[in-house]
Coordinates of C-alpha atoms in Angstrom, one line a residue:
M1 CA -91.9 -189.6 -79.1
A2 CA -93.6 -192.7 -78.0
V3 CA -95.8 -194.4 -80.6
S4 CA -99.3 -194.5 -79.2
I5 CA -101.3 -197.7 -79.2
A6 CA -103.4 -196.4 -82.0
S7 CA -100.6 -196.1 -84.6
W8 CA -98.4 -198.8 -85.9
P9 CA -95.0 -199.4 -84.5
W10 CA -93.5 -199.4 -87.9
E11 CA -95.4 -196.4 -89.2
R12 CA -92.5 -194.4 -89.9
M13 CA -90.4 -197.1 -91.6
G14 CA -92.4 -197.0 -94.9
N15 CA -91.5 -199.9 -97.0
Y16 CA -88.6 -200.7 -94.9
K17 CA -91.2 -202.4 -92.5
Y18 CA -90.8 -205.5 -94.8
A19 CA -87.3 -205.9 -93.3
L20 CA -89.2 -207.4 -90.2
Y21 CA -89.7 -210.5 -92.2
L22 CA -86.1 -211.1 -92.5
P23 CA -85.7 -213.1 -89.3
L24 CA -88.6 -215.4 -90.6
V25 CA -86.9 -215.7 -93.9
F26 CA -83.4 -216.5 -92.4
E27 CA -84.9 -219.1 -90.0
A28 CA -86.8 -220.7 -92.8
Y29 CA -83.6 -220.9 -95.1
R30 CA -81.5 -222.3 -92.2
A31 CA -83.9 -224.9 -91.0
T32 CA -82.8 -228.5 -91.2
V33 CA -86.0 -230.1 -90.3
P34 CA -88.2 -231.7 -93.1
L35 CA -90.3 -229.3 -95.2
R36 CA -93.6 -230.2 -93.5
Q37 CA -92.1 -229.2 -90.1
N38 CA -90.5 -225.9 -91.3
V39 CA -92.8 -223.6 -89.3
C40 CA -91.2 -220.4 -90.4
L41 CA -91.5 -221.3 -94.1
H42 CA -95.2 -222.1 -93.7
I43 CA -95.8 -218.8 -91.9
L44 CA -94.2 -216.9 -94.9
I45 CA -96.1 -218.9 -97.5
V46 CA -99.4 -218.5 -95.8
T47 CA -98.8 -214.8 -95.5
V48 CA -98.0 -214.5 -99.2
L49 CA -101.1 -216.3 -99.9
R50 CA -103.1 -214.1 -97.7
V51 CA -101.8 -211.1 -99.5
G52 CA -102.7 -212.7 -102.8
V53 CA -106.3 -213.2 -101.7
Y54 CA -106.4 -209.4 -101.0
Q55 CA -105.0 -208.7 -104.4
M56 CA -107.5 -211.0 -106.2
W57 CA -110.5 -209.5 -104.5
Q58 CA -109.2 -206.0 -105.1
M59 CA -108.8 -206.7 -108.8
A60 CA -112.2 -208.3 -108.9
S61 CA -114.1 -205.4 -107.1
R62 CA -112.5 -202.8 -109.3
F63 CA -113.0 -204.5 -112.5
L64 CA -116.2 -202.7 -113.9
P65 CA -117.0 -205.4 -116.6
L66 CA -117.3 -207.9 -114.0
V67 CA -119.1 -206.1 -111.1
E68 CA -121.0 -203.5 -112.9
G69 CA -124.6 -203.6 -111.7
L70 CA -123.5 -205.5 -108.5
R71 CA -122.0 -202.4 -106.7
I72 CA -123.7 -201.4 -103.5
W73 CA -122.8 -197.7 -103.5
P74 CA -122.6 -195.9 -106.9
Q75 CA -119.9 -193.3 -105.8
G76 CA -116.4 -193.9 -106.7
L77 CA -113.4 -193.7 -104.5
S78 CA -111.8 -190.6 -103.2
Y79 CA -108.1 -190.1 -103.5
R80 CA -107.7 -189.7 -99.7
Q81 CA -109.3 -193.2 -99.1
V82 CA -106.9 -194.8 -101.7
D83 CA -103.9 -193.1 -99.9
R84 CA -105.3 -194.0 -96.5
E85 CA -105.4 -197.7 -97.5
Y86 CA -102.0 -197.8 -98.9
D87 CA -100.7 -199.9 -95.9
C88 CA -103.6 -202.3 -95.7
D89 CA -101.1 -205.3 -95.4
N90 CA -100.1 -204.3 -92.0
P91 CA -102.4 -207.0 -90.3
Q92 CA -100.6 -209.8 -92.3
L93 CA -97.2 -208.4 -91.1
L94 CA -98.4 -208.3 -87.4
Q95 CA -99.9 -211.8 -87.4
A96 CA -96.9 -213.4 -89.2
L97 CA -94.8 -211.8 -86.4
L98 CA -97.2 -213.1 -83.6
L99 CA -97.2 -216.5 -85.2
H100 CA -93.4 -216.6 -85.1
A101 CA -93.3 -215.4 -81.5
G102 CA -95.7 -218.2 -80.7
Y103 CA -93.6 -220.9 -82.3
K104 CA -90.3 -219.5 -80.8
C105 CA -91.6 -218.9 -77.2
F106 CA -94.2 -221.7 -76.8
G107 CA -93.1 -224.3 -79.5
L108 CA -96.5 -223.9 -81.3
F109 CA -97.1 -225.6 -84.4
E110 CA -94.1 -227.8 -84.1
N111 CA -94.4 -231.3 -85.6
M112 CA -97.8 -230.6 -87.2
P113 CA -99.3 -233.5 -89.2
F114 CA -100.9 -232.5 -92.6
W115 CA -104.2 -233.4 -91.5
S116 CA -106.2 -233.6 -88.3
T117 CA -109.9 -234.4 -88.2
K118 CA -110.1 -233.6 -84.4
G119 CA -108.4 -230.1 -85.3
L120 CA -110.8 -229.4 -88.1
I121 CA -113.8 -229.8 -85.7
V122 CA -112.1 -227.9 -82.9
I123 CA -111.0 -225.0 -85.0
L124 CA -114.5 -224.7 -86.3
M125 CA -116.2 -224.9 -83.0
L126 CA -113.6 -222.3 -81.5
H127 CA -114.4 -219.8 -84.3
V128 CA -118.3 -220.1 -84.4
G129 CA -118.3 -220.0 -80.5
P130 CA -115.8 -217.9 -78.6
A131 CA -114.1 -216.1 -81.6
E132 CA -117.2 -214.8 -83.1
M133 CA -118.6 -213.8 -79.7
F134 CA -115.3 -212.1 -78.7
Y135 CA -115.2 -210.1 -81.9
Y136 CA -118.8 -209.0 -81.6
L137 CA -118.3 -207.7 -78.0
I138 CA -115.1 -206.0 -78.8
H139 CA -116.4 -204.4 -82.0
R140 CA -119.6 -203.3 -80.2
A141 CA -117.3 -201.7 -77.6
L142 CA -115.3 -199.9 -80.4
H143 CA -118.3 -198.1 -81.3
R144 CA -118.7 -196.4 -77.8
P145 CA -117.6 -192.6 -78.4
Y146 CA -114.1 -192.9 -76.6
F147 CA -112.9 -196.0 -78.4
F148 CA -114.5 -195.0 -81.7
N149 CA -112.8 -191.4 -81.9
K150 CA -109.6 -192.7 -80.8
Y151 CA -109.1 -196.2 -82.5
H152 CA -112.1 -197.0 -84.8
K153 CA -112.9 -193.8 -86.7
L154 CA -110.0 -194.5 -89.2
H155 CA -111.6 -197.6 -90.4
H156 CA -115.0 -195.8 -91.0
E157 CA -113.5 -193.0 -92.8
S158 CA -113.6 -195.2 -96.0
V159 CA -117.2 -194.5 -97.1
S160 CA -117.2 -196.8 -100.1
P161 CA -115.4 -200.0 -98.7
E162 CA -113.3 -202.2 -100.8
P163 CA -111.2 -205.3 -99.9
S164 CA -108.2 -203.0 -98.9
T165 CA -110.4 -201.3 -96.4
A166 CA -110.4 -204.6 -94.3
G167 CA -106.8 -204.0 -93.5
V168 CA -107.1 -200.3 -92.6
S169 CA -107.4 -199.8 -88.7
S170 CA -105.5 -198.8 -85.6
F171 CA -102.8 -201.0 -84.1
L172 CA -105.0 -201.8 -81.1
E173 CA -107.9 -203.0 -83.3
Q174 CA -105.5 -205.4 -85.1
I175 CA -104.2 -206.7 -81.8
W176 CA -107.8 -207.6 -80.9
M177 CA -108.3 -209.0 -84.3
S178 CA -105.2 -211.2 -83.9
M179 CA -106.6 -212.4 -80.7
V180 CA -109.8 -213.4 -82.5
V181 CA -107.7 -215.4 -85.1
G182 CA -105.5 -216.8 -82.2
I183 CA -108.6 -218.2 -80.4
A184 CA -109.1 -220.7 -83.2
I185 CA -105.4 -221.2 -84.5
V186 CA -103.7 -221.4 -81.0
G187 CA -106.6 -222.9 -79.3
S188 CA -106.6 -225.9 -81.8
A189 CA -102.8 -226.2 -81.2
V190 CA -103.2 -226.2 -77.4
L191 CA -105.9 -228.7 -77.7
G192 CA -103.8 -230.9 -79.8
G193 CA -105.5 -230.6 -83.2
A194 CA -103.0 -228.4 -85.1
S195 CA -102.4 -229.4 -88.6
L196 CA -101.0 -227.7 -91.8
F197 CA -104.3 -228.2 -93.6
N198 CA -106.1 -226.3 -90.8
L199 CA -103.6 -223.6 -90.4
Y200 CA -103.8 -222.6 -94.2
T201 CA -107.6 -223.2 -94.6
Y202 CA -108.5 -221.1 -91.6
L203 CA -106.4 -218.2 -92.4
L204 CA -107.2 -218.1 -96.1
I205 CA -110.9 -218.5 -95.5
F206 CA -110.6 -215.8 -92.9
E207 CA -108.8 -213.4 -95.3
C208 CA -111.3 -214.3 -98.1
L209 CA -114.5 -213.6 -95.8
R210 CA -112.9 -210.2 -94.7
C211 CA -112.3 -209.1 -98.3
Y212 CA -115.7 -210.4 -99.3
G213 CA -117.6 -208.4 -96.7
H214 CA -115.7 -205.2 -97.6
S215 CA -115.8 -205.6 -101.3
G216 CA -118.6 -203.2 -101.9
I217 CA -120.2 -205.6 -104.4
E218 CA -123.3 -207.7 -103.4
I219 CA -122.7 -211.1 -105.0
I220 CA -125.1 -213.3 -103.0
P221 CA -128.4 -213.6 -104.6
A222 CA -131.5 -212.8 -102.5
S223 CA -133.1 -216.1 -103.6
L224 CA -130.3 -218.1 -101.7
F225 CA -131.9 -216.8 -98.3
K226 CA -135.5 -217.6 -99.5
T227 CA -134.4 -221.0 -100.3
F228 CA -132.4 -221.4 -97.1
P229 CA -133.8 -218.9 -94.6
Y230 CA -131.7 -220.2 -91.7
L231 CA -128.5 -219.3 -93.8
R232 CA -129.1 -215.7 -92.9
Y233 CA -128.1 -216.3 -89.4
L234 CA -124.7 -218.1 -90.5
L235 CA -123.4 -216.0 -93.5
Y236 CA -123.0 -212.3 -93.6
T237 CA -123.1 -210.4 -97.0
P238 CA -121.4 -207.2 -98.3
S239 CA -124.6 -205.3 -98.0
Y240 CA -124.8 -206.4 -94.4
H241 CA -121.4 -204.9 -93.7
A242 CA -122.1 -201.8 -95.9
L243 CA -125.0 -201.0 -93.7
H244 CA -122.5 -201.1 -90.8
H245 CA -120.4 -198.6 -92.4
A246 CA -123.3 -196.5 -93.3
C247 CA -125.2 -196.4 -89.9
Q248 CA -122.4 -197.5 -87.5
D249 CA -125.0 -198.5 -84.8
S250 CA -125.6 -202.0 -85.8
N251 CA -124.5 -205.2 -87.7
Y252 CA -121.4 -205.7 -85.6
C253 CA -120.7 -209.4 -86.2
L254 CA -117.6 -210.9 -87.9
F255 CA -118.9 -213.4 -90.3
I256 CA -122.0 -214.8 -88.5
P257 CA -124.8 -212.4 -88.0
L258 CA -126.3 -214.8 -85.2
Y259 CA -124.9 -212.8 -82.5
D260 CA -126.6 -209.5 -83.9
Y261 CA -129.8 -211.3 -83.6
I262 CA -129.1 -212.5 -80.1
G263 CA -127.8 -209.0 -79.1
N264 CA -130.6 -207.2 -80.8
T265 CA -128.2 -205.2 -82.8
L266 CA -129.2 -206.3 -86.4
N267 CA -130.1 -203.3 -88.6
S268 CA -133.8 -203.6 -89.4
R269 CA -133.1 -202.8 -93.1
T270 CA -130.6 -205.6 -93.6
K271 CA -132.9 -207.9 -95.4
A272 CA -134.5 -205.2 -97.6
F273 CA -131.2 -203.6 -98.4
H274 CA -129.8 -207.0 -99.4
V275 CA -132.7 -207.4 -101.9
E276 CA -132.3 -203.7 -103.1
S277 CA -128.4 -204.2 -103.7
R278 CA -129.2 -207.3 -105.9
N279 CA -132.2 -205.8 -107.8
H280 CA -131.5 -202.0 -108.1
V281 CA -130.9 -200.7 -111.5
T282 CA -128.0 -198.2 -111.1
A283 CA -127.1 -197.7 -114.6
R284 CA -126.8 -194.0 -114.5
V285 CA -126.0 -192.8 -118.0
P286 CA -122.4 -191.2 -117.9
D287 CA -122.3 -187.6 -118.6
F288 CA -118.8 -187.9 -120.1
I289 CA -116.7 -190.9 -121.5
F290 CA -112.9 -190.6 -121.8
L291 CA -111.6 -193.3 -124.3
L292 CA -107.9 -194.3 -123.7
H293 CA -105.6 -197.2 -124.3
P294 CA -102.5 -198.8 -122.6
V295 CA -99.3 -197.2 -123.6
D296 CA -96.9 -200.1 -123.3
F297 CA -96.5 -203.4 -121.4
T298 CA -95.1 -201.9 -118.2
S299 CA -97.5 -198.9 -118.0
A300 CA -100.4 -201.3 -118.3
L301 CA -99.5 -202.8 -114.9
H302 CA -100.4 -199.4 -113.5
A303 CA -104.2 -199.9 -114.4
W304 CA -106.3 -198.9 -111.5
F305 CA -107.9 -202.3 -111.2
L306 CA -104.5 -204.3 -111.0
F307 CA -102.1 -203.3 -108.3
R308 CA -103.7 -200.8 -106.0
A309 CA -100.2 -199.6 -104.5
Y310 CA -98.9 -198.8 -108.0
A311 CA -102.0 -197.5 -109.6
S312 CA -102.3 -194.7 -106.8
R313 CA -98.7 -193.4 -107.5
P314 CA -97.3 -191.8 -110.7
Y315 CA -95.9 -194.1 -113.3
T316 CA -92.4 -195.3 -112.8
L317 CA -90.9 -198.6 -113.9
N318 CA -90.7 -200.7 -110.9
I319 CA -88.5 -203.9 -110.8
F320 CA -91.2 -205.7 -108.6
L321 CA -93.6 -205.5 -111.8
L322 CA -91.2 -207.0 -114.2
P323 CA -92.1 -210.6 -113.5
F324 CA -95.6 -209.7 -114.8
V325 CA -94.7 -208.3 -117.9
P326 CA -94.7 -211.7 -119.8
L327 CA -98.4 -212.0 -118.7
V328 CA -99.1 -208.5 -120.2
V329 CA -97.5 -209.6 -123.5
V330 CA -99.7 -212.7 -123.7
A331 CA -102.7 -210.7 -122.8
A332 CA -101.8 -208.1 -125.5
F333 CA -101.9 -210.7 -128.3
A334 CA -105.2 -212.2 -126.8
F335 CA -106.6 -208.7 -127.0
L336 CA -105.9 -208.7 -130.8
I337 CA -108.2 -211.7 -131.3
W338 CA -110.8 -211.3 -128.6
G339 CA -110.4 -207.8 -127.2
K340 CA -113.4 -205.2 -127.0
V341 CA -113.7 -201.8 -125.7
F342 CA -114.4 -202.2 -121.8
R343 CA -115.4 -199.9 -119.0
S344 CA -112.3 -199.6 -116.7
W345 CA -113.0 -196.8 -114.3
N346 CA -115.8 -194.5 -113.1
Y347 CA -115.9 -191.4 -110.9
Y348 CA -117.7 -188.3 -109.9
I349 CA -116.7 -184.8 -110.3
R350 CA -119.2 -182.6 -108.4
N351 CA -122.5 -184.1 -109.7
N352 CA -121.1 -185.2 -113.0
Y353 CA -120.7 -189.0 -113.6
L354 CA -117.6 -189.8 -115.7
Q355 CA -116.5 -193.2 -117.0
V356 CA -113.1 -194.2 -118.6
W357 CA -113.4 -196.8 -121.4
T358 CA -110.4 -198.6 -122.6
V359 CA -109.3 -199.9 -126.2
P360 CA -107.5 -203.0 -125.6
R361 CA -104.7 -202.1 -128.0
F362 CA -101.3 -201.1 -126.9
G363 CA -99.5 -197.9 -128.4
F364 CA -97.2 -199.7 -130.8
M365 CA -100.4 -201.2 -132.4
Y366 CA -101.7 -198.0 -133.7
F367 CA -98.7 -197.9 -136.0
L368 CA -99.3 -201.1 -137.7
P369 CA -101.1 -200.7 -141.0
L370 CA -103.1 -203.9 -140.6
A371 CA -104.4 -202.8 -137.2
R372 CA -105.8 -199.4 -138.4
N373 CA -109.4 -200.6 -139.6
N374 CA -109.6 -202.9 -136.7
I375 CA -108.9 -200.0 -134.1
N376 CA -111.2 -197.6 -135.9
S377 CA -114.0 -200.2 -135.7
L378 CA -113.5 -200.6 -132.0
I379 CA -113.6 -196.8 -131.6
E380 CA -116.6 -196.4 -133.9
K381 CA -118.5 -199.2 -131.9
A382 CA -117.8 -197.5 -128.7
I383 CA -119.0 -194.1 -129.9
L384 CA -122.4 -195.7 -131.1
D385 CA -122.7 -197.5 -128.0
A386 CA -122.4 -194.4 -126.0
D387 CA -124.7 -192.5 -128.4
N388 CA -127.5 -195.1 -127.9
I389 CA -127.3 -194.9 -124.1
G390 CA -127.5 -191.1 -124.2
V391 CA -123.9 -190.0 -123.3
K392 CA -123.4 -186.4 -123.8
V393 CA -119.6 -186.1 -124.5
F394 CA -117.2 -188.7 -125.8
S395 CA -113.4 -187.8 -125.7
L396 CA -110.8 -189.5 -127.5
A397 CA -107.4 -189.7 -125.7
A398 CA -103.9 -190.5 -126.7
L399 CA -103.6 -192.1 -130.1
N400 CA -107.3 -192.7 -130.4
K401 CA -107.4 -189.3 -131.9
N402 CA -104.4 -189.8 -134.2
E403 CA -104.9 -187.6 -137.2
A404 CA -103.4 -190.4 -139.5
L405 CA -105.8 -192.8 -137.8
N406 CA -109.2 -191.2 -138.0
G407 CA -108.6 -187.4 -138.6
G408 CA -108.9 -186.7 -134.7
G409 CA -112.4 -188.3 -134.8
S410 CA -113.7 -186.5 -137.8
L411 CA -114.0 -189.9 -139.5
F412 CA -116.9 -190.9 -137.3
V413 CA -118.5 -187.6 -137.2
T414 CA -118.6 -187.4 -141.0
K415 CA -119.8 -191.0 -141.3
Y416 CA -122.6 -190.4 -138.7
P417 CA -123.8 -186.9 -139.1
N418 CA -126.8 -187.5 -136.9
L419 CA -125.0 -188.3 -133.8
R420 CA -126.3 -186.8 -130.7
I421 CA -123.1 -187.3 -128.7
R422 CA -120.4 -184.7 -129.0
V423 CA -117.1 -186.4 -130.1
C424 CA -114.0 -184.5 -129.1
H425 CA -110.5 -184.8 -127.8
G426 CA -108.2 -182.8 -125.6
N427 CA -107.4 -180.2 -128.2
T428 CA -111.0 -179.6 -129.0
L429 CA -112.0 -179.4 -125.5
T430 CA -109.3 -176.7 -124.9
A431 CA -110.4 -174.9 -128.1
A432 CA -114.0 -174.9 -126.8
V433 CA -113.0 -173.4 -123.3
I434 CA -111.0 -170.6 -125.2
I435 CA -113.7 -169.9 -127.6
K436 CA -116.2 -169.7 -124.8
E437 CA -114.2 -167.0 -123.1
I438 CA -114.1 -164.7 -126.1
P439 CA -116.5 -161.8 -125.5
V440 CA -119.5 -161.8 -128.0
H441 CA -118.8 -158.4 -129.4
V442 CA -115.3 -159.2 -130.6
K443 CA -114.6 -158.9 -134.3
E444 CA -110.7 -159.7 -134.5
V445 CA -108.4 -161.7 -132.6
F446 CA -104.7 -162.3 -132.7
L447 CA -103.7 -166.1 -132.6
T448 CA -100.2 -167.5 -132.1
G449 CA -99.4 -171.2 -132.6
A450 CA -102.1 -170.8 -135.4
T451 CA -101.1 -174.0 -137.3
S452 CA -101.0 -176.4 -134.4
K453 CA -103.9 -178.7 -133.8
L454 CA -105.3 -176.5 -131.1
G455 CA -104.7 -173.2 -133.2
R456 CA -106.2 -174.8 -136.3
A457 CA -109.5 -175.6 -134.5
I458 CA -109.8 -172.1 -133.0
A459 CA -109.0 -170.4 -136.2
L460 CA -111.6 -172.4 -138.3
Y461 CA -114.3 -172.0 -135.7
L462 CA -113.9 -168.3 -135.4
C463 CA -113.8 -167.5 -139.0
R464 CA -117.1 -169.3 -139.3
M465 CA -118.4 -166.9 -136.7
Q466 CA -117.4 -164.1 -138.9
I467 CA -114.5 -163.0 -136.7
R468 CA -111.3 -162.1 -138.3
V469 CA -108.3 -164.2 -137.2
L470 CA -104.7 -162.9 -137.5
M471 CA -102.7 -166.1 -137.7
L472 CA -99.3 -165.8 -136.6
T473 CA -97.1 -168.2 -138.8
A474 CA -94.1 -168.0 -141.0
S475 CA -95.4 -171.0 -143.0
R476 CA -97.5 -169.9 -146.0
K477 CA -98.1 -173.6 -146.8
R478 CA -99.5 -174.4 -143.5
F479 CA -101.6 -171.3 -143.6
E480 CA -103.0 -172.2 -147.0
A481 CA -103.7 -175.7 -145.9
I482 CA -105.9 -174.6 -143.0
A483 CA -107.5 -171.8 -145.1
A484 CA -108.6 -174.4 -147.6
E485 CA -110.6 -176.2 -144.9
A486 CA -112.7 -173.1 -144.2
P487 CA -115.9 -172.4 -146.2
P488 CA -115.2 -170.2 -149.3
N489 CA -117.7 -167.6 -147.9
V490 CA -115.5 -167.0 -144.7
R491 CA -112.1 -167.9 -145.9
N492 CA -111.2 -164.1 -146.1
N493 CA -111.5 -163.9 -142.4
L494 CA -108.3 -165.9 -142.1
V495 CA -105.2 -163.6 -142.4
Q496 CA -101.6 -164.6 -142.2
V497 CA -99.4 -162.5 -140.2
T498 CA -95.7 -163.0 -139.4
K499 CA -95.0 -160.5 -136.7
Y500 CA -96.2 -159.9 -133.1
Q501 CA -96.8 -156.3 -133.8
A502 CA -99.7 -157.3 -136.1
G503 CA -101.7 -158.0 -132.9
M504 CA -101.1 -154.7 -131.1
S505 CA -104.3 -153.4 -132.1
C506 CA -106.4 -156.4 -131.2
K507 CA -108.2 -156.5 -127.9
V508 CA -108.1 -160.4 -127.7
N509 CA -104.9 -162.3 -128.1
I510 CA -104.8 -166.0 -127.9
F511 CA -101.5 -167.5 -127.2
S512 CA -101.3 -171.3 -127.8
S513 CA -98.9 -173.4 -125.9
N514 CA -97.7 -174.8 -129.2
S515 CA -96.9 -171.3 -130.7
S516 CA -93.8 -170.6 -132.5
L517 CA -93.2 -167.9 -135.0
F518 CA -91.0 -170.1 -137.3
E519 CA -93.2 -173.3 -137.4
G520 CA -91.3 -174.7 -140.5
N521 CA -91.8 -174.4 -144.2

């Protein structure tokens, strides 16, 4: 089946598409010319740097402590958008292949000097003039119904743009985008002004501005345009492009809004929306906070604000991540000195706003005696901060709820009895769901897994509600330990049983996943 011009030629190759770089690698390795004249090597290096620009912008735009309060749209990303943007590096591959073809077929970029003043002026004029105008006209045409539905709709399916969105589009679009880049790059080479500095600088600035416009964070202060009003015609902003994604009938320019003014396609809300994006107070209080911590050095590299491609997939040890492990080790020990709990992720479920906060401590640190008080102080401060801003529920995850560390959170609840926030963890949440499902008229229940964390919480709650709990366990010692935690006046509601037949007469049976008749002595 022929590949349409909307889809990428290497779409079905998956990660094997990177084999298309091999001819470039081979030629760069075999070249006998001086390093400055090794065109294939420079194409590879500038491509790697362009991908690096994407990576840095991606990390910055997702790191909440850095961008909180600057986000243009409050909603988080959908999983569909993350999956759709997995191959956002396709444009870099395409343009590397086109640069290589230009070099092989026409001898472009041969014998380039490092610097060319003439080339710098030419490339700037070619971009501001024909390149920007060509992009404006093509982009405006792409929003005609026929072209939009067949070629441009994919790009606009990302409701909350982020830097990777800049690289998500149809093959035809990127051919046109490569022509825009080629007007300046190839044009300066044809006119005799090509240089290494111009090649690197133009491609990297081009990539940086593309990521900046799709970043979803408004970093340009409104006061800048008040001080320099004419700058508004020469520099677009993320809010300018966010309006384009929202309205789709205006703000078509690449980097220079001048052509929108000339073509009368500037969105009337552009100026006001920029001010709103910088001055709005979004800080909606989260309904729920989930407090976690990195497990080990390799899993930490799957954090959602680091490597997008790995964060969007289940954790597996990947050989390409191993070179970054030493950096994580250094960061881990830096966290011991300066680390504080930080907001690492936010998302919406229906109309509920949830945030993930992270304790900057790795799993092994929770078992160091000297670290216990420090970790508890971090958790305690996080709970108090959440309580002060009005969060409803605070859930402790992984080792943050370790019984040996803080009694599953009871340490903080006991220390601060007037907390408005509900401190819980996975077991208590599960227990709450189970208890809520029990009919109000029930007076007796049969409980398996009775001495597990989950079973213990259910048993103690139900006995306080004057419900008789038949606890299935062979361990008298564990049963008595749980019974001792119950208030004396309701302790008799806890009854040890050792056979399943004891629950035959009960209308409500609760089977814990941790249940076992013989749970030890």
